[in-house]
mmCIF file of C-alpha atoms in Angstrom:
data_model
loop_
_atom_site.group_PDB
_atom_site.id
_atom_site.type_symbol
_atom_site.label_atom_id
_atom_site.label_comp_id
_atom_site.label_asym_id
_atom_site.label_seq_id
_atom_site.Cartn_x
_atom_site.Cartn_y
_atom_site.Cartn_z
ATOM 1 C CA UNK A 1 7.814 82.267 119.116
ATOM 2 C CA UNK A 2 11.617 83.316 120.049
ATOM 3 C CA UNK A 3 12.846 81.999 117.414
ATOM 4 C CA UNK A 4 10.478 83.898 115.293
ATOM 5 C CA UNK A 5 11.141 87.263 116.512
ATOM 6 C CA UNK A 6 15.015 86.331 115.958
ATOM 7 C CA UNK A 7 14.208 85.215 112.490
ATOM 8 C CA UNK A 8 12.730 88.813 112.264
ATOM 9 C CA UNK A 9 15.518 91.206 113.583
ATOM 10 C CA UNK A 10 17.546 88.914 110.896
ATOM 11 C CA UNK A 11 15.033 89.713 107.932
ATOM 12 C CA UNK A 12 15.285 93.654 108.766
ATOM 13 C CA UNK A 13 18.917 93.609 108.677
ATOM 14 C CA UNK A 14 18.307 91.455 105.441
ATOM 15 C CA UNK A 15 15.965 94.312 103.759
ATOM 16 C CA UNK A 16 18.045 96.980 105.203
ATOM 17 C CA UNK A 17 20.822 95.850 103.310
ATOM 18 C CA UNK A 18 19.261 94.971 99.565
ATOM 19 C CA UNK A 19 16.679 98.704 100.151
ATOM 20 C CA UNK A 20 19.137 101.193 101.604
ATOM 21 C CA UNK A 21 21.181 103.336 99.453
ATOM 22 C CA UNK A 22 23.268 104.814 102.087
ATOM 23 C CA UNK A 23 26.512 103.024 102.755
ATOM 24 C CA UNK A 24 26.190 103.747 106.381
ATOM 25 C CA UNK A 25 22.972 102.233 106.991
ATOM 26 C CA UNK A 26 23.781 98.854 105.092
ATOM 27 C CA UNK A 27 26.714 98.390 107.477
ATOM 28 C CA UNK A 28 24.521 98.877 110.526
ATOM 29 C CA UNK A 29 21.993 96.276 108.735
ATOM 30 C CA UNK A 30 24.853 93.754 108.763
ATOM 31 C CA UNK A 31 25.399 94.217 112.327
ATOM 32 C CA UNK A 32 21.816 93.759 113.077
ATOM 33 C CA UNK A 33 21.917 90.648 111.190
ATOM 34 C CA UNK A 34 25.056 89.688 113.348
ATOM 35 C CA UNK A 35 22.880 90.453 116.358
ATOM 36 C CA UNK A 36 20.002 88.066 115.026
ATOM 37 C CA UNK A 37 22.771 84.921 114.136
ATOM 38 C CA UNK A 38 24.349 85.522 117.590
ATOM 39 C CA UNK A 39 21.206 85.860 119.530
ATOM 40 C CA UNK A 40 19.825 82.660 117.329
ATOM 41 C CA UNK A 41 22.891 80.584 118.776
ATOM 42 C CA UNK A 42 22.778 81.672 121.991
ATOM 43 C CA UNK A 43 18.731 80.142 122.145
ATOM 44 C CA UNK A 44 19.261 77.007 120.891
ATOM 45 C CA UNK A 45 21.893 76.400 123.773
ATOM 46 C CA UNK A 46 19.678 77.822 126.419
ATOM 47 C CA UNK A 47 17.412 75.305 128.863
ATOM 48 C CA UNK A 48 14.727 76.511 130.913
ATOM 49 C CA UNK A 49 16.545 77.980 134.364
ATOM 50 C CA UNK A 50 19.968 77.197 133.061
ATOM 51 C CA UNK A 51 22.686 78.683 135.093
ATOM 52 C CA UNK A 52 25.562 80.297 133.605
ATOM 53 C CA UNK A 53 28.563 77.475 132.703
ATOM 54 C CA UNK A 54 30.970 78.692 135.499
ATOM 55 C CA UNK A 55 32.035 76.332 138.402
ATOM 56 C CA UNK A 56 30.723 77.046 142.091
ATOM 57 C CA UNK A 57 33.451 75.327 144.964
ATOM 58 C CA UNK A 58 30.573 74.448 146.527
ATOM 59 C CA UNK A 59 28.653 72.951 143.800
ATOM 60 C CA UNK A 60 27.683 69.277 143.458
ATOM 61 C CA UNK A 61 29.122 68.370 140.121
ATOM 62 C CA UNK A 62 26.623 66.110 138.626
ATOM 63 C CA UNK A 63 24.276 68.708 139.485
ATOM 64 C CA UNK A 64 26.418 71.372 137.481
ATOM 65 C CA UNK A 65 26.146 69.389 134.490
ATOM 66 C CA UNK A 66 22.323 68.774 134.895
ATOM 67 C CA UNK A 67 22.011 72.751 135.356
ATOM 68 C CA UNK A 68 24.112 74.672 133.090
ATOM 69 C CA UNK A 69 23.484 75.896 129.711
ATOM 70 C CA UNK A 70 25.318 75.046 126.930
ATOM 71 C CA UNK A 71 28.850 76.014 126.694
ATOM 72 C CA UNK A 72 29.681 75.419 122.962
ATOM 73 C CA UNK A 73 27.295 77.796 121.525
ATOM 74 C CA UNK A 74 28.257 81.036 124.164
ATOM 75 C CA UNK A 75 32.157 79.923 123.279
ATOM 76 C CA UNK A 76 32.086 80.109 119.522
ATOM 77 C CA UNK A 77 29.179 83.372 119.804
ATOM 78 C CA UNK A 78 32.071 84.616 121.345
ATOM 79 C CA UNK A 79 34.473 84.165 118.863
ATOM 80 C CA UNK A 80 31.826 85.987 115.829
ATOM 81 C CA UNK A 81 31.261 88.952 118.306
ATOM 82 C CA UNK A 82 35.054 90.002 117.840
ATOM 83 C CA UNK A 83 35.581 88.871 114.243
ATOM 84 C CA UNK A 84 32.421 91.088 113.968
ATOM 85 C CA UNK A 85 34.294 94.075 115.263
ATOM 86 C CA UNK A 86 36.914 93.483 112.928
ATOM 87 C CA UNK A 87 34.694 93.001 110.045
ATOM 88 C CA UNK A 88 32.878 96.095 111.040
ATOM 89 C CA UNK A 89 36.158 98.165 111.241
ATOM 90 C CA UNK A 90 36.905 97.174 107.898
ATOM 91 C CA UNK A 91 34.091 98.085 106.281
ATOM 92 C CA UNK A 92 33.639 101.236 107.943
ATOM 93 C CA UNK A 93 37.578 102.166 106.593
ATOM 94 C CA UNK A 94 36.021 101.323 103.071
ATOM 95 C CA UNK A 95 32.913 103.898 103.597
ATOM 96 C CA UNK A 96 35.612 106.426 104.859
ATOM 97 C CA UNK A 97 37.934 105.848 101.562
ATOM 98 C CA UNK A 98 34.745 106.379 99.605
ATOM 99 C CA UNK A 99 33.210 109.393 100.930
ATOM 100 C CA UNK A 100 36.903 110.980 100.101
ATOM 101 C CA UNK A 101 36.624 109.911 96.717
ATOM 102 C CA UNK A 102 32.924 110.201 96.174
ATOM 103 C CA UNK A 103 32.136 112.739 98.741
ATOM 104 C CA UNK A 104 29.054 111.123 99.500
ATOM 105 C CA UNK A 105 27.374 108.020 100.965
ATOM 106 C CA UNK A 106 25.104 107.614 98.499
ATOM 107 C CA UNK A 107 25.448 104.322 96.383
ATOM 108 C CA UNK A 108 24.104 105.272 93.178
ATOM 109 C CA UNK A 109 26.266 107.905 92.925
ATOM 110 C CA UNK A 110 29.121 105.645 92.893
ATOM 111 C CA UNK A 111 28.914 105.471 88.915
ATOM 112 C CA UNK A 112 32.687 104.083 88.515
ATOM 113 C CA UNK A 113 31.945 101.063 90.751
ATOM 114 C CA UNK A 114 29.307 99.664 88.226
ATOM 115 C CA UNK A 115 31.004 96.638 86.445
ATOM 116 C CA UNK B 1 10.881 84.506 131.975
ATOM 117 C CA UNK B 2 10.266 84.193 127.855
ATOM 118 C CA UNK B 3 7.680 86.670 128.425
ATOM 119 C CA UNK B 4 10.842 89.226 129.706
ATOM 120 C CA UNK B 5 12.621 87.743 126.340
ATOM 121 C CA UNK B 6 9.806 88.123 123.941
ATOM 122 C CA UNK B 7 9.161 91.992 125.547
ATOM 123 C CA UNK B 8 13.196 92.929 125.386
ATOM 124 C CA UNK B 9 13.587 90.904 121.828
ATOM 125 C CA UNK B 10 10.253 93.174 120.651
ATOM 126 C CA UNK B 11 12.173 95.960 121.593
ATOM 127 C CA UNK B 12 15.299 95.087 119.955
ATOM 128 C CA UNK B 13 12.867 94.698 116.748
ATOM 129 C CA UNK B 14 11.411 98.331 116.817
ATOM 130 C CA UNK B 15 15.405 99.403 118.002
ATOM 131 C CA UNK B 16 16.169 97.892 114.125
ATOM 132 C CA UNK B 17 13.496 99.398 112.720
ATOM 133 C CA UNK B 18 14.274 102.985 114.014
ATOM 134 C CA UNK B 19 18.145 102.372 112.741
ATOM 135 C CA UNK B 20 17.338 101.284 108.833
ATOM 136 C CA UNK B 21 14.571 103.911 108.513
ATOM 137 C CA UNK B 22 15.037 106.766 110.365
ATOM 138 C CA UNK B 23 16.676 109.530 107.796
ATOM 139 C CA UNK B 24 19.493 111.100 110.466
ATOM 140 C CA UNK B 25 22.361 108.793 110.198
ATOM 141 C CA UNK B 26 23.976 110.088 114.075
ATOM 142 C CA UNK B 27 19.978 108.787 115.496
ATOM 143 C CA UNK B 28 20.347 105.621 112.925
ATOM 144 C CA UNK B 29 24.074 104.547 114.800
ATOM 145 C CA UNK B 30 22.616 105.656 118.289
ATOM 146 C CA UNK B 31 19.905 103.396 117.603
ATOM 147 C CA UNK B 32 21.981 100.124 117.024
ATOM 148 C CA UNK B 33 23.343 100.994 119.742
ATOM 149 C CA UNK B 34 20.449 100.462 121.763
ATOM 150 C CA UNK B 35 19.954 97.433 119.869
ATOM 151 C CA UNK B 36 23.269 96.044 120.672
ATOM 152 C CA UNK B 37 22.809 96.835 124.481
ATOM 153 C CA UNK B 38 19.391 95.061 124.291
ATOM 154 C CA UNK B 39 21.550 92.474 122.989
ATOM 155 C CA UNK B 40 23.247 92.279 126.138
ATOM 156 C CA UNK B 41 20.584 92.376 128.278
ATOM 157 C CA UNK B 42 19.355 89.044 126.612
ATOM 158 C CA UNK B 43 22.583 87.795 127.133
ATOM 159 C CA UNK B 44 22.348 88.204 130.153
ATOM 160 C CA UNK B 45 19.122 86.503 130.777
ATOM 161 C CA UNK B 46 20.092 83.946 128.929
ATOM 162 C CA UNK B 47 22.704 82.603 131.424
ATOM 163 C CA UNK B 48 25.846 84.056 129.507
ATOM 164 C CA UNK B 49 27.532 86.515 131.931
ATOM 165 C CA UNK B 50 30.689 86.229 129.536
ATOM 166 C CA UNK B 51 28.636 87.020 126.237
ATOM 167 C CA UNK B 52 27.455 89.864 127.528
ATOM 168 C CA UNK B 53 30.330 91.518 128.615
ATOM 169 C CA UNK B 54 31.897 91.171 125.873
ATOM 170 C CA UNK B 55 28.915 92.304 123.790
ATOM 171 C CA UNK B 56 28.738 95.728 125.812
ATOM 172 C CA UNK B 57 32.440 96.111 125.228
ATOM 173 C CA UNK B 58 32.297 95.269 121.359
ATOM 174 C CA UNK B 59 29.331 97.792 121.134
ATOM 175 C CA UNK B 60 30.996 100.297 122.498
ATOM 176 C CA UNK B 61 33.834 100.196 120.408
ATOM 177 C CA UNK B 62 31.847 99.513 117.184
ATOM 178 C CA UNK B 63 29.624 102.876 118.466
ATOM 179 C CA UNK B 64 32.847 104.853 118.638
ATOM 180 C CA UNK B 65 33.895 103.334 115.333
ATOM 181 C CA UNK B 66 30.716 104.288 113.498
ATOM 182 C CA UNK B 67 30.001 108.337 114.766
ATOM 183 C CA UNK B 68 34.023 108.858 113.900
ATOM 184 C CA UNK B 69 33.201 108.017 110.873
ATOM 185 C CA UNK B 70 30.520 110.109 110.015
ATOM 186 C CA UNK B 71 30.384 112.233 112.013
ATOM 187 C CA UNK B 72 31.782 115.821 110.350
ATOM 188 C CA UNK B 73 30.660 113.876 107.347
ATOM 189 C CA UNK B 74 27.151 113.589 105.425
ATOM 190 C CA UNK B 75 24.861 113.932 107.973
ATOM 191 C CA UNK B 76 21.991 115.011 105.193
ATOM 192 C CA UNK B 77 19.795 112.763 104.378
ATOM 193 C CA UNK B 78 19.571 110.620 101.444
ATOM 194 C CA UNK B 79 16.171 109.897 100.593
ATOM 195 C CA UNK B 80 14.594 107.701 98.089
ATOM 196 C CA UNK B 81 15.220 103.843 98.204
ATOM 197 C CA UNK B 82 17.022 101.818 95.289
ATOM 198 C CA UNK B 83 14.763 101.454 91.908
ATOM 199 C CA UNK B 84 11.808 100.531 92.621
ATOM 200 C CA UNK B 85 11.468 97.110 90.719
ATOM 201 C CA UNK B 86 14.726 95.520 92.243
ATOM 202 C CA UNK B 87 13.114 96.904 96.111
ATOM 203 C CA UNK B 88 10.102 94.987 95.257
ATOM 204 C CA UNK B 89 11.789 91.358 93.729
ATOM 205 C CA UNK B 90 13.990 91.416 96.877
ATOM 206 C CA UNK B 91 11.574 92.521 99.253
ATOM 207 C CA UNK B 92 9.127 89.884 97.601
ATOM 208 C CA UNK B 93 12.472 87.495 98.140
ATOM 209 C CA UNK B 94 12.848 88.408 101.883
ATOM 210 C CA UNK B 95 9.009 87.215 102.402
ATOM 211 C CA UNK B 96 9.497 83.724 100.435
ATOM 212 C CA UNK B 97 12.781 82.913 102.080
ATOM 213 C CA UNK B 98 10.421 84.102 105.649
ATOM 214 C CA UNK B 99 7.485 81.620 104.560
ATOM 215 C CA UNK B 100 9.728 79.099 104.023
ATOM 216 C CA UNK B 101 11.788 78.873 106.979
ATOM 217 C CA UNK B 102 8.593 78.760 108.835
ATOM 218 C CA UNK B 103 8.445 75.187 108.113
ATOM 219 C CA UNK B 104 12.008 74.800 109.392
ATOM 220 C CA UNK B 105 11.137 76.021 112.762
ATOM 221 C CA UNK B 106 9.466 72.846 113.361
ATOM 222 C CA UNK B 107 12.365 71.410 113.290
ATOM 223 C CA UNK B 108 13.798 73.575 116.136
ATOM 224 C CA UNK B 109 14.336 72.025 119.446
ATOM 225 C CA UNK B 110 12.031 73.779 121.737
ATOM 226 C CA UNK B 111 12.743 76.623 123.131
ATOM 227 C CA UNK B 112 14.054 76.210 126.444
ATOM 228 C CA UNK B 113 15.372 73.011 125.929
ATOM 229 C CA UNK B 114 19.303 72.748 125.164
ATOM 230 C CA UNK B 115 20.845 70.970 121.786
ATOM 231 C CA UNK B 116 22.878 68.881 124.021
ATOM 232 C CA UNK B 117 19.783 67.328 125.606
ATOM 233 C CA UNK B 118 18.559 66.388 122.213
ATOM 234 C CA UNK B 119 22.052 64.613 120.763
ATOM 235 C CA UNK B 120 23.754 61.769 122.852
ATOM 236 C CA UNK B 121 26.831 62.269 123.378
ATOM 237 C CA UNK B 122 27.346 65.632 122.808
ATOM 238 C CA UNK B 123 30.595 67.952 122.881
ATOM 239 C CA UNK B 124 29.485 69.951 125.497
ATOM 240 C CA UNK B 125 28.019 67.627 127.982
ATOM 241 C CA UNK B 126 31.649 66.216 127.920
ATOM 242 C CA UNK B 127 32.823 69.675 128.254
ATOM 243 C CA UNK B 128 30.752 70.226 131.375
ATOM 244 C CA UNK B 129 32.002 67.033 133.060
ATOM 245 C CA UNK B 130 35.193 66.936 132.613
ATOM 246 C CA UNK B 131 35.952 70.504 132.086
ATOM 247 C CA UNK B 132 37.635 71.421 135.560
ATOM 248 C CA UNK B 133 39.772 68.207 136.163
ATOM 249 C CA UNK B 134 41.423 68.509 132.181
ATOM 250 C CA UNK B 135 41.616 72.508 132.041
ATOM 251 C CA UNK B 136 41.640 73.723 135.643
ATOM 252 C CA UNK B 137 39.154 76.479 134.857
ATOM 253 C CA UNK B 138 36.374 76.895 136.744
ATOM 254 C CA UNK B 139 34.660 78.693 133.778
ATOM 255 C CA UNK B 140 33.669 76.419 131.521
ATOM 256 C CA UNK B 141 33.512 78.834 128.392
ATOM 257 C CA UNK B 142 36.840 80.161 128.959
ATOM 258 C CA UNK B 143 37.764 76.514 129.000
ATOM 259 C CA UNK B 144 36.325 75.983 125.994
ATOM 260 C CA UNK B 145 37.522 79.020 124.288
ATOM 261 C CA UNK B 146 41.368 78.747 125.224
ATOM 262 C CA UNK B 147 41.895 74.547 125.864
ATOM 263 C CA UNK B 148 39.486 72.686 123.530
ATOM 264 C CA UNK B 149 39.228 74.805 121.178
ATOM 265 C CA UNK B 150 42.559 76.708 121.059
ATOM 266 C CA UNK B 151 42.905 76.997 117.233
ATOM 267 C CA UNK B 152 39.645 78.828 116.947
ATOM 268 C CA UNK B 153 40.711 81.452 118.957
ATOM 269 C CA UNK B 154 43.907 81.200 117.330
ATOM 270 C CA UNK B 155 42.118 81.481 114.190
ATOM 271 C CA UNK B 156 40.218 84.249 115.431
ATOM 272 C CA UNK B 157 43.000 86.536 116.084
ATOM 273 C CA UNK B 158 44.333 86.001 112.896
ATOM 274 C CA UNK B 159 41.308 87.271 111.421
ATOM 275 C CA UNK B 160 41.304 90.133 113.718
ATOM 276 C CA UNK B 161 44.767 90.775 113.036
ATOM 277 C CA UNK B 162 44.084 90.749 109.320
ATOM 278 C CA UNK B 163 40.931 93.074 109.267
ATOM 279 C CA UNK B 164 42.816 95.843 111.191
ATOM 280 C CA UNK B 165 46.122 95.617 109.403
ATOM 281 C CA UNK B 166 43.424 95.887 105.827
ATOM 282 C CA UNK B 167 41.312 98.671 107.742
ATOM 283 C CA UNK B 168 45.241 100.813 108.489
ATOM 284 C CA UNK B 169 45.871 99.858 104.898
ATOM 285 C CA UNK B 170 43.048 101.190 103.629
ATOM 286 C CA UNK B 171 43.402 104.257 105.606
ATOM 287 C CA UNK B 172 46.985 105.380 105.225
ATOM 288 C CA UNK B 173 47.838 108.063 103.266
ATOM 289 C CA UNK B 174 51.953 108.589 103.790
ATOM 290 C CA UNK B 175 52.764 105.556 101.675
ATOM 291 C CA UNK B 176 50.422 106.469 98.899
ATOM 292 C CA UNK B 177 51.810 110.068 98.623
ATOM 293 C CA UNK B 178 55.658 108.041 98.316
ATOM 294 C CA UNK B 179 54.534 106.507 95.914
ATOM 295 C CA UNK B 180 53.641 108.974 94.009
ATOM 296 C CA UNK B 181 57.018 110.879 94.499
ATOM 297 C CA UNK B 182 58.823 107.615 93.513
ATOM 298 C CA UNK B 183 56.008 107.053 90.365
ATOM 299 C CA UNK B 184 57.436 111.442 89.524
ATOM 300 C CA UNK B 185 60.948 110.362 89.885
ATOM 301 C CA UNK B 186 61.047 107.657 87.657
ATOM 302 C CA UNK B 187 59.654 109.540 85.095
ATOM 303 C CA UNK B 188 61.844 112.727 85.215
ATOM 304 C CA UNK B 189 64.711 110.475 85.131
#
């Protein structure tokens, strides 16, 4: 069921991006897609009343290790959240660059960029 | 406790919604940023304390990012959605690629039940036991993040590095103008 409604918020950023004709909008559909992938990671490493992967002093450590969730996952989620800034800063410079050259956001009026 | 998932990922859904189709484009970015809060939440919830921060700091950044840009710029709306035949092959593709990956959820672990339960002798479990006597951290992902996998995050700043030095050099404007001068100069002479 979870993993349904993820699959979901992925398949709007996926329409959002082949229907939209403003540039704007099919950046913020990639970054809902991002959300879905990162979300979608972050559930398969979850187990029912996990606790969060940090040490306690007082904690018993086999217990730890029966307890936590999964490390890998949140480490590498990590990792695509800020290459997802990046990517997003990137593209937004591109949008900028052609609104001063287009002077709009509209994709179909971007005749010169058809091959 | 899924029931407070399925209710805040629900919301995250109608968030999306609201950002593709409503036609202001300042509501559209405030939007995803709801989502991406949302986001957080589940994070959150989902026993990632470190995920989430970083998520709320990311979408705050990428919400600053995105109303610089247009805002002052086309706010009017652009209405109408591509041609109509190539909407409906790829919304007809969105719904076949959907049908079929309901078959693949089968082969999900269920939810609430981690990979590294499911696959003996998994990375992580390793991580987890032996993570404070080889790194010294008491956090596991940080361990993770800067000992065991230390060329990931190398490799991640390299990409970061990259994408902002391509975003400046997209934006700049004094070397293009020497250029030009130079381009003048070489033909006058």
């Amino acid at each position: 069921m979870i993993y349904s409604l993820c699959f979901v918020l992925i398949a709007i950023g996926l329409y959002g991006v082949v229907v939209k004709k403003n540039i704007v909008k099919i950046v913020i559909s990639l970054a809902i897609m991002e959300y879905g992938v990162n979300l979608f990671l972050i559930l398969l490493g979850y187990r029912f009343k996990g606790e969060p992967p940090i040490m306690d002093q007082a904690a018993d450590a086999s217990l730890f290790v029966a307890n936590a969730v999964d490390p890998l996952p949140q480490a590498l989620v990590l990792t695509s959240i800020v290459i997802s800034l990046g990517v997003l800063a990137l593209m937004v410079a591109l949008c900028i660059r052609l609104y001063e050259r287009y002077g709009t956001f509209d994709i179909t009026e971007m005749r010169r960029l058809k091959g | 406790m899924s029931e407070l998932l399925i209710i805040l990922l629900l919301l995250m859904i109608v968030g999306a919604l609201v950002a593709i189709e409503t036609s202001n484009l300042l509501s559209s970015i405030i939007s995803v940023g709801a989502v991406g809060f949302l986001l957080s939440i589940v994070f959150l919830f989902l026993g990632a304390p470190d995920i989430a921060i970083t998520q709320i700091v990311v979408e705050i950044l990428v919400l600053v990012v995105l109303i610089r840009a247009t805002i002052s710029r086309d706010l009017t709306t652009i209405t109408g959605d591509r041609e109509l035949f190539g909407m409906i092959v790829t919304v007809a593709a969105v719904l076949a690629v959907a049908v079929l990956s309901v078959h693949m959820f089968e082969q999900f672990p269920p939810f609430g039940v981690a990979v590294m339960d499911r696959v003996a002798g998994a990375p992580s479990t390793t991580y987890l036991e032996q993570g404070l006597a080889k790194t010294g951290a008491a956090n596991i992902v940080t361990a993770i993040l800067l000992d065991f996998r230390g060329y990931d995050t190398l490799g991640e700043a390299t990409i970061l590095f990259c994408s902002i030095l391509g975003a400046l050099t997209i934006l700049r404007r004094k070397a293009r103008k020497k250029q030009a001068e130079a381009d003048k100069e070489s033909e006058s002479a």
